[in-house]
Amino acid sequence: MNKPEDVLKHAVYLLKEGKLVAIPTETVYGLAADAENPNAIEKIYTAKGRPHHNPLIIHLPDIEAMSLYASCVPEEALSLAKRFWPGPLTLILKKNNHVPSIVTGGQDTVALRMPNHPLTLELLRQFGKGLAAPSANRYGKISPTTAQHVQEELGDSVDYILDGGSCQIGIESTILYLADSKPRILRQGSISAKEIADTLNYELPLSNSNAHAHAKEKQIHVPGSALSHYAPTKPLLLLDKDKLVPSLKTLLLQNKKLDIVCFTETSPLIKETNHITIHKVALDPKIYAYNLYGLLRDLDKTNSDYILIEAPPLFPAWDAIRDRLQRAAFKN
Ligand code: TXA
Ligand code: MG
């Protein structure tokens, strides 16, 4: 069953039977089930170990499919979908009655996106309606960017993995709240606030951090509101360049083994020893995002005690990456 048409036919069959299929997207792999089948959706929460109040994104075959699940599609949503879909932008709109409440964690809004991966777009077309899919990892852990990551992480709890190669972007979509008169970003991703504002022709009223406060006040669920997220099992320290060398000296005095992720420009400051392994990374946010989750998974498997990561520059192009690293580093 290696021909793409057979593989897709099998995946569609399983989804119609209420089974779970891991799907490739341009951002990360998703764990998909029929968005209109509550029993199938329940299996997603079980496989991930995810709390039910944390809602799922419905993936759509085309722009028109928004009205299958949204009670109204505002002008802004249409303009943004035309500009960025298929692509890494999730829109939150008021839901309609076709959306089972298990998908939305009981909220009156629904998250919608049309992913940009040829295999998954064809799967969605053949399936003919929405697929609810969170990232295909255990709750709080690192999102998968290859089929092998999904296999390692979820094993038998997924019925089939559609292998679409490595995800081209490597971090999750930008999420934009559009369910009231104040559009705001709930999760940063590779589509920036500026690109969204340029399309809408007005500034977004709230910054991401303000959006968190605002959402709390209104009891809207905010993505990644768990401060620890996207996290490896071993401790990860996120350090500014000037803190890197002093911190590693302290840890070496405690006889710790370290994996150090730093920019090529910084690496000459640090010497590789049998306690230190250096991983040089590109000072380019696109390349960094593409490699990030695979690297974190690999470093979680080495014999080091700590992962030390040099904090990325404070430019907006690094915002989404910084957000993921801060959550990966956060420990209660
Ligand atoms: O790139 C992506 O968005 C990937 C791929 C697979 O599409 N999906 C993904 O899903 O990252 P997940 O479930 O790991 O993250 C989606 C986030 C969750 O944190 C959830 O809280 C939020 O979206 N979300 C979903 N529906 C929402 C809603 N109605 N209101 C607010 N947040 C919502
Ligand atoms: Mg996730």
Tab-separated table of N, CA and C in Angstrom, residues 41 73 116 148 190 200 210 222 230 241 244 283 323 328 331:
chain	number	residue	atom	x	y	z
A	41	ILE	N	-13.344	11.967	18.786
A	41	ILE	CA	-12.612	13.083	19.398
A	41	ILE	C	-12.138	12.713	20.813
A	73	VAL	N	-19.161	34.229	9.405
A	73	VAL	CA	-17.779	34.405	8.960
A	73	VAL	C	-17.568	35.891	8.675
A	116	ASN	N	-1.326	23.693	4.931
A	116	ASN	CA	-0.683	23.706	3.614
A	116	ASN	C	0.266	22.520	3.454
A	148	GLN	N	8.250	9.778	12.180
A	148	GLN	CA	8.948	8.977	13.182
A	148	GLN	C	8.757	9.529	14.603
A	190	SER	N	4.506	31.669	12.609
A	190	SER	CA	5.356	32.269	11.573
A	190	SER	C	4.655	33.405	10.822
A	200	LEU	N	-5.531	43.405	7.421
A	200	LEU	CA	-6.787	43.950	7.962
A	200	LEU	C	-6.862	45.459	7.816
A	210	ASN	N	-0.807	41.225	26.661
A	210	ASN	CA	-2.084	41.818	27.088
A	210	ASN	C	-3.243	40.892	26.771
A	222	VAL	N	-6.727	30.254	26.500
A	222	VAL	CA	-5.595	30.746	25.714
A	222	VAL	C	-4.610	29.608	25.430
A	230	TYR	N	5.726	22.307	25.355
A	230	TYR	CA	6.755	22.033	24.346
A	230	TYR	C	8.063	21.599	25.027
A	241	LYS	N	23.293	35.549	26.071
A	241	LYS	CA	24.687	35.246	25.713
A	241	LYS	C	25.656	35.497	26.880
A	244	LEU	N	25.650	32.705	29.547
A	244	LEU	CA	25.914	31.333	29.112
A	244	LEU	C	27.182	30.770	29.757
A	283	LEU	N	21.627	31.737	12.708
A	283	LEU	CA	20.966	32.968	13.154
A	283	LEU	C	19.917	33.362	12.107
A	323	ASP	N	8.904	32.432	22.414
A	323	ASP	CA	7.751	31.945	23.184
A	323	ASP	C	7.875	30.434	23.433
A	328	ALA	N	9.378	25.865	26.992
A	328	ALA	CA	10.155	24.622	27.127
A	328	ALA	C	11.050	24.694	28.356
A	331	LYS	N	9.845	25.617	34.452
A	331	LYS	CA	9.571	24.490	35.368
A	331	LYS	C	8.812	25.029	36.577
